[in-house]
Amino acid sequence: METMLSASRALLACPLCRGGFLPGAADGGGLVCDAGHSFDAAKQGYINLLTGKGTVFESDSADMVAARHDFLSASHYRPLADALAEFAAAALTGAGGGAAGEASTAEGAPEAGPAILDAGTGTGHYLRAVLDRVPAAAVGLDISKFALRRAARLNPGAANLVADIWQPLPVRDAAVDVVMVVFAPRNAAEFARVLRPGGRLIVVTPRPGHLTEVAGTTGMLGIEPAKEERLAAGLAGHFTALPGREVDIALDLTPDDVVKLALMGPAGHHLDRASLQETRARLASRTAVTARFRISVFTPLEREQRPEPRPAGG
Ligand SMILES: C[S@@+](CC[C@H](N)C(=O)[O-])C[C@H]1O[C@@H](n2cnc3c(N)ncnc32)[C@H](O)[C@@H]1O
Ligand SMILES: [Zn+2]
């Protein structure tokens, strides 16, 4: 475990000077970079690498994170986790033509072993599914401390970091074979920068019709499913698309499950908790709901084909 954690930490770059971190933990398990910038570890095991003001954001609250944890732990989305782990495993082992096989020759790659970044890792549920299939150095990054407390417990061999996806990521250039983004923001330039040549960006988005059976009753309406074209447009200039997959899951949910489902998504930020409980009381003992996802896979364009990177450390 300690070795895997060291391999995970070797993927990191200091958010202040972009230098690497010294091997071996600082006192209390924190990080110290070559230039002496130090970052403490929280007692729950994650490390806060957020510097400066960061983007204005609304971090997931404790009850949203708890709902996500409970719902995912009950394996409702198991088919999605399995499909995702299959795509990621292929790229991590080189079986899918990914970067792992050629990693040792990749310029600037700090580690030759398989490596993955989970951007917006949340409770670390999907990263766990991947690591159960292929042990790998891993970075789990999220802006919510509540989420990272869970992620650090679930994935103790990963570097679990508080960081903002919209800022330069605290990850070295060409360091990972896979960037995984499950219902989280996408920073195309930074994802391309941290991927090894031939690596894979794996993105999960909801498709039209996702959870429509309960969206209206629970106040989830208004979540516009991410359109495939919008996803591709946001990544254009940095990535080219590869074949992906659609995953549909027929769910049979109790009223408790439905409430958790409503709370764990973006609507959880503004849903009125009292009226959600009233809705819960009106629900049938079981509700049939269909979850509709798309797994999209991309590979980075060669560096010369991409726009000039922004100055580092900004
Ligand atoms: C809907 S949750 C998905 C979490 C996880 N991938 C999963 O599927 O269980 C979205 C996650 O993205 C995180 N997030 C949102 N904006 C972010 C940002 N700018 N930087 C880092 N994480 C962010 C949230 O804190 C939240 O954990
Ligand atoms: Zn530094």
PDB file of C-alpha atoms in Angstrom, residues 142-294:
ATOM      1  CA  ASP A 142     -12.231  16.937  -6.040  1.00  0.00           C
ATOM      2  CA  ILE A 143     -13.191  20.340  -4.726  1.00  0.00           C
ATOM      3  CA  SER A 144     -15.336  18.905  -1.922  1.00  0.00           C
ATOM      4  CA  LYS A 145     -13.603  17.947   1.323  1.00  0.00           C
ATOM      5  CA  PHE A 146     -16.669  15.973   2.393  1.00  0.00           C
ATOM      6  CA  ALA A 147     -16.327  13.797  -0.716  1.00  0.00           C
ATOM      7  CA  LEU A 148     -12.572  13.361  -0.263  1.00  0.00           C
ATOM      8  CA  ARG A 149     -12.949  12.090   3.295  1.00  0.00           C
ATOM      9  CA  ARG A 150     -14.836   9.130   1.837  1.00  0.00           C
ATOM     10  CA  ALA A 151     -12.516   8.794  -1.175  1.00  0.00           C
ATOM     11  CA  ALA A 152      -9.405   8.704   1.025  1.00  0.00           C
ATOM     12  CA  ARG A 153     -10.908   5.869   3.054  1.00  0.00           C
ATOM     13  CA  LEU A 154     -11.954   3.895  -0.035  1.00  0.00           C
ATOM     14  CA  ASN A 155      -8.746   4.461  -2.040  1.00  0.00           C
ATOM     15  CA  PRO A 156      -5.883   4.731   0.467  1.00  0.00           C
ATOM     16  CA  GLY A 157      -3.251   3.976  -2.207  1.00  0.00           C
ATOM     17  CA  ALA A 158      -4.327   7.012  -4.266  1.00  0.00           C
ATOM     18  CA  ALA A 159      -3.311  10.638  -3.799  1.00  0.00           C
ATOM     19  CA  ASN A 160      -6.631  12.231  -2.788  1.00  0.00           C
ATOM     20  CA  LEU A 161      -6.464  15.980  -3.363  1.00  0.00           C
ATOM     21  CA  VAL A 162      -8.620  19.028  -2.857  1.00  0.00           C
ATOM     22  CA  ALA A 163      -8.118  20.906  -6.124  1.00  0.00           C
ATOM     23  CA  ASP A 164     -10.114  22.828  -8.725  1.00  0.00           C
ATOM     24  CA  ILE A 165     -10.524  21.237 -12.166  1.00  0.00           C
ATOM     25  CA  TRP A 166     -10.633  24.759 -13.673  1.00  0.00           C
ATOM     26  CA  GLN A 167      -7.156  25.606 -12.373  1.00  0.00           C
ATOM     27  CA  PRO A 168      -3.852  24.123 -13.594  1.00  0.00           C
ATOM     28  CA  LEU A 169      -4.016  20.578 -12.214  1.00  0.00           C
ATOM     29  CA  PRO A 170      -1.406  19.518  -9.615  1.00  0.00           C
ATOM     30  CA  VAL A 171      -0.295  16.665 -11.866  1.00  0.00           C
ATOM     31  CA  ARG A 172       2.914  16.403 -13.920  1.00  0.00           C
ATOM     32  CA  ASP A 173       2.971  16.579 -17.726  1.00  0.00           C
ATOM     33  CA  ALA A 174       2.364  13.257 -19.536  1.00  0.00           C
ATOM     34  CA  ALA A 175       1.984  11.419 -16.227  1.00  0.00           C
ATOM     35  CA  VAL A 176      -1.153   9.260 -16.612  1.00  0.00           C
ATOM     36  CA  ASP A 177      -2.603   6.700 -19.046  1.00  0.00           C
ATOM     37  CA  VAL A 178      -6.217   7.523 -18.203  1.00  0.00           C
ATOM     38  CA  VAL A 179      -8.161  10.597 -17.149  1.00  0.00           C
ATOM     39  CA  MET A 180     -11.630   9.576 -15.970  1.00  0.00           C
ATOM     40  CA  VAL A 181     -14.413  12.153 -15.545  1.00  0.00           C
ATOM     41  CA  VAL A 182     -17.730  10.887 -14.224  1.00  0.00           C
ATOM     42  CA  PHE A 183     -20.380  13.649 -14.078  1.00  0.00           C
ATOM     43  CA  ALA A 184     -17.776  16.312 -13.337  1.00  0.00           C
ATOM     44  CA  PRO A 185     -16.371  19.397 -15.127  1.00  0.00           C
ATOM     45  CA  ARG A 186     -13.937  18.948 -18.024  1.00  0.00           C
ATOM     46  CA  ASN A 187     -10.805  21.044 -18.540  1.00  0.00           C
ATOM     47  CA  ALA A 188      -9.704  19.889 -22.005  1.00  0.00           C
ATOM     48  CA  ALA A 189      -6.296  21.606 -22.096  1.00  0.00           C
ATOM     49  CA  GLU A 190      -5.259  20.326 -18.689  1.00  0.00           C
ATOM     50  CA  PHE A 191      -6.531  16.784 -19.309  1.00  0.00           C
ATOM     51  CA  ALA A 192      -4.511  16.688 -22.570  1.00  0.00           C
ATOM     52  CA  ARG A 193      -1.413  17.999 -20.785  1.00  0.00           C
ATOM     53  CA  VAL A 194      -1.409  15.334 -18.039  1.00  0.00           C
ATOM     54  CA  LEU A 195      -2.111  12.396 -20.386  1.00  0.00           C
ATOM     55  CA  ARG A 196       0.732  10.323 -21.784  1.00  0.00           C
ATOM     56  CA  PRO A 197       0.830  10.132 -25.595  1.00  0.00           C
ATOM     57  CA  GLY A 198      -1.779   7.585 -26.696  1.00  0.00           C
ATOM     58  CA  GLY A 199      -3.618   7.876 -23.365  1.00  0.00           C
ATOM     59  CA  ARG A 200      -7.389   7.874 -22.915  1.00  0.00           C
ATOM     60  CA  LEU A 201      -9.871  10.450 -21.634  1.00  0.00           C
ATOM     61  CA  ILE A 202     -12.979   8.560 -20.466  1.00  0.00           C
ATOM     62  CA  VAL A 203     -16.055  10.695 -19.812  1.00  0.00           C
ATOM     63  CA  VAL A 204     -19.430   9.631 -18.429  1.00  0.00           C
ATOM     64  CA  THR A 205     -22.464  11.827 -19.108  1.00  0.00           C
ATOM     65  CA  PRO A 206     -26.221  11.270 -18.779  1.00  0.00           C
ATOM     66  CA  ARG A 207     -28.243  10.780 -21.993  1.00  0.00           C
ATOM     67  CA  PRO A 208     -31.700  12.192 -22.780  1.00  0.00           C
ATOM     68  CA  GLY A 209     -34.287  10.229 -20.790  1.00  0.00           C
ATOM     69  CA  HIS A 210     -31.948   9.709 -17.810  1.00  0.00           C
ATOM     70  CA  LEU A 211     -34.097   9.255 -14.663  1.00  0.00           C
ATOM     71  CA  THR A 212     -37.084  10.986 -16.305  1.00  0.00           C
ATOM     72  CA  GLU A 213     -39.575   8.822 -14.370  1.00  0.00           C
ATOM     73  CA  VAL A 214     -38.687  10.608 -11.115  1.00  0.00           C
ATOM     74  CA  ALA A 215     -37.137  13.858 -12.357  1.00  0.00           C
ATOM     75  CA  GLY A 216     -40.406  15.782 -12.224  1.00  0.00           C
ATOM     76  CA  THR A 217     -41.706  14.529  -8.881  1.00  0.00           C
ATOM     77  CA  THR A 218     -38.418  15.063  -7.035  1.00  0.00           C
ATOM     78  CA  GLY A 219     -37.461  18.432  -8.519  1.00  0.00           C
ATOM     79  CA  MET A 220     -34.593  17.023 -10.578  1.00  0.00           C
ATOM     80  CA  LEU A 221     -36.061  18.700 -13.687  1.00  0.00           C
ATOM     81  CA  GLY A 222     -33.871  21.309 -15.225  1.00  0.00           C
ATOM     82  CA  ILE A 223     -30.778  19.135 -15.363  1.00  0.00           C
ATOM     83  CA  GLU A 224     -30.143  19.254 -19.049  1.00  0.00           C
ATOM     84  CA  PRO A 225     -28.509  16.018 -20.156  1.00  0.00           C
ATOM     85  CA  ALA A 226     -25.092  16.751 -21.611  1.00  0.00           C
ATOM     86  CA  LYS A 227     -25.363  16.633 -25.379  1.00  0.00           C
ATOM     87  CA  GLU A 228     -22.851  14.541 -27.235  1.00  0.00           C
ATOM     88  CA  GLU A 229     -22.112  17.429 -29.590  1.00  0.00           C
ATOM     89  CA  ARG A 230     -21.480  19.797 -26.678  1.00  0.00           C
ATOM     90  CA  LEU A 231     -19.054  17.332 -25.105  1.00  0.00           C
ATOM     91  CA  ALA A 232     -17.144  16.849 -28.373  1.00  0.00           C
ATOM     92  CA  ALA A 233     -17.093  20.611 -29.038  1.00  0.00           C
ATOM     93  CA  GLY A 234     -15.641  21.302 -25.589  1.00  0.00           C
ATOM     94  CA  LEU A 235     -12.800  18.856 -26.208  1.00  0.00           C
ATOM     95  CA  ALA A 236     -12.137  19.774 -29.855  1.00  0.00           C
ATOM     96  CA  GLY A 237      -8.653  21.104 -30.478  1.00  0.00           C
ATOM     97  CA  HIS A 238      -7.214  18.834 -27.790  1.00  0.00           C
ATOM     98  CA  PHE A 239      -8.798  15.408 -28.327  1.00  0.00           C
ATOM     99  CA  THR A 240     -10.133  13.137 -31.004  1.00  0.00           C
ATOM    100  CA  ALA A 241     -13.071  10.782 -30.335  1.00  0.00           C
ATOM    101  CA  LEU A 242     -12.801   6.971 -30.236  1.00  0.00           C
ATOM    102  CA  PRO A 243     -15.668   4.466 -29.995  1.00  0.00           C
ATOM    103  CA  GLY A 244     -17.538   4.644 -26.682  1.00  0.00           C
ATOM    104  CA  ARG A 245     -20.590   2.883 -25.311  1.00  0.00           C
ATOM    105  CA  GLU A 246     -24.104   3.525 -24.039  1.00  0.00           C
ATOM    106  CA  VAL A 247     -25.152   1.971 -20.736  1.00  0.00           C
ATOM    107  CA  ASP A 248     -28.831   1.733 -19.738  1.00  0.00           C
ATOM    108  CA  ILE A 249     -29.778   0.470 -16.285  1.00  0.00           C
ATOM    109  CA  ALA A 250     -33.319  -0.522 -15.249  1.00  0.00           C
ATOM    110  CA  LEU A 251     -33.662   0.383 -11.562  1.00  0.00           C
ATOM    111  CA  ASP A 252     -36.321  -0.753  -9.113  1.00  0.00           C
ATOM    112  CA  LEU A 253     -36.155   1.822  -6.322  1.00  0.00           C
ATOM    113  CA  THR A 254     -37.604   2.267  -2.844  1.00  0.00           C
ATOM    114  CA  PRO A 255     -38.734   5.764  -1.768  1.00  0.00           C
ATOM    115  CA  ASP A 256     -35.460   6.094   0.190  1.00  0.00           C
ATOM    116  CA  ASP A 257     -33.453   5.275  -2.933  1.00  0.00           C
ATOM    117  CA  VAL A 258     -35.354   7.894  -4.937  1.00  0.00           C
ATOM    118  CA  VAL A 259     -34.634  10.578  -2.325  1.00  0.00           C
ATOM    119  CA  LYS A 260     -30.928   9.711  -2.328  1.00  0.00           C
ATOM    120  CA  LEU A 261     -30.862   9.806  -6.111  1.00  0.00           C
ATOM    121  CA  ALA A 262     -32.361  13.300  -6.075  1.00  0.00           C
ATOM    122  CA  LEU A 263     -29.963  14.554  -3.391  1.00  0.00           C
ATOM    123  CA  MET A 264     -26.775  13.128  -4.877  1.00  0.00           C
ATOM    124  CA  GLY A 265     -27.016  15.014  -8.189  1.00  0.00           C
ATOM    125  CA  PRO A 266     -26.531  18.695  -8.987  1.00  0.00           C
ATOM    126  CA  ALA A 267     -30.149  19.406  -7.950  1.00  0.00           C
ATOM    127  CA  GLY A 268     -29.076  18.503  -4.399  1.00  0.00           C
ATOM    128  CA  HIS A 269     -27.631  22.009  -4.089  1.00  0.00           C
ATOM    129  CA  HIS A 270     -31.036  23.688  -4.180  1.00  0.00           C
ATOM    130  CA  LEU A 271     -33.658  21.014  -3.384  1.00  0.00           C
ATOM    131  CA  ASP A 272     -35.837  21.867  -0.407  1.00  0.00           C
ATOM    132  CA  ARG A 273     -35.170  19.055   2.085  1.00  0.00           C
ATOM    133  CA  ALA A 274     -38.617  19.282   3.761  1.00  0.00           C
ATOM    134  CA  SER A 275     -40.609  19.045   0.523  1.00  0.00           C
ATOM    135  CA  LEU A 276     -38.380  16.187  -0.614  1.00  0.00           C
ATOM    136  CA  GLN A 277     -39.496  14.253   2.487  1.00  0.00           C
ATOM    137  CA  GLU A 278     -43.144  15.040   1.605  1.00  0.00           C
ATOM    138  CA  THR A 279     -42.520  13.676  -1.885  1.00  0.00           C
ATOM    139  CA  ARG A 280     -40.954  10.591  -0.358  1.00  0.00           C
ATOM    140  CA  ALA A 281     -44.144   9.875   1.635  1.00  0.00           C
ATOM    141  CA  ARG A 282     -46.209  10.009  -1.578  1.00  0.00           C
ATOM    142  CA  LEU A 283     -44.030   7.565  -3.548  1.00  0.00           C
ATOM    143  CA  ALA A 284     -45.115   3.966  -4.218  1.00  0.00           C
ATOM    144  CA  SER A 285     -43.198   1.214  -2.409  1.00  0.00           C
ATOM    145  CA  ARG A 286     -41.230   0.595  -5.620  1.00  0.00           C
ATOM    146  CA  THR A 287     -40.586   2.892  -8.581  1.00  0.00           C
ATOM    147  CA  ALA A 288     -39.216   1.722 -11.929  1.00  0.00           C
ATOM    148  CA  VAL A 289     -36.597   4.176 -13.168  1.00  0.00           C
ATOM    149  CA  THR A 290     -34.184   4.015 -16.105  1.00  0.00           C
ATOM    150  CA  ALA A 291     -30.691   5.453 -15.869  1.00  0.00           C
ATOM    151  CA  ARG A 292     -29.179   6.276 -19.261  1.00  0.00           C
ATOM    152  CA  PHE A 293     -25.469   6.969 -19.579  1.00  0.00           C
ATOM    153  CA  ARG A 294     -22.925   7.428 -22.302  1.00  0.00           C
TER     154      ARG A 294
END
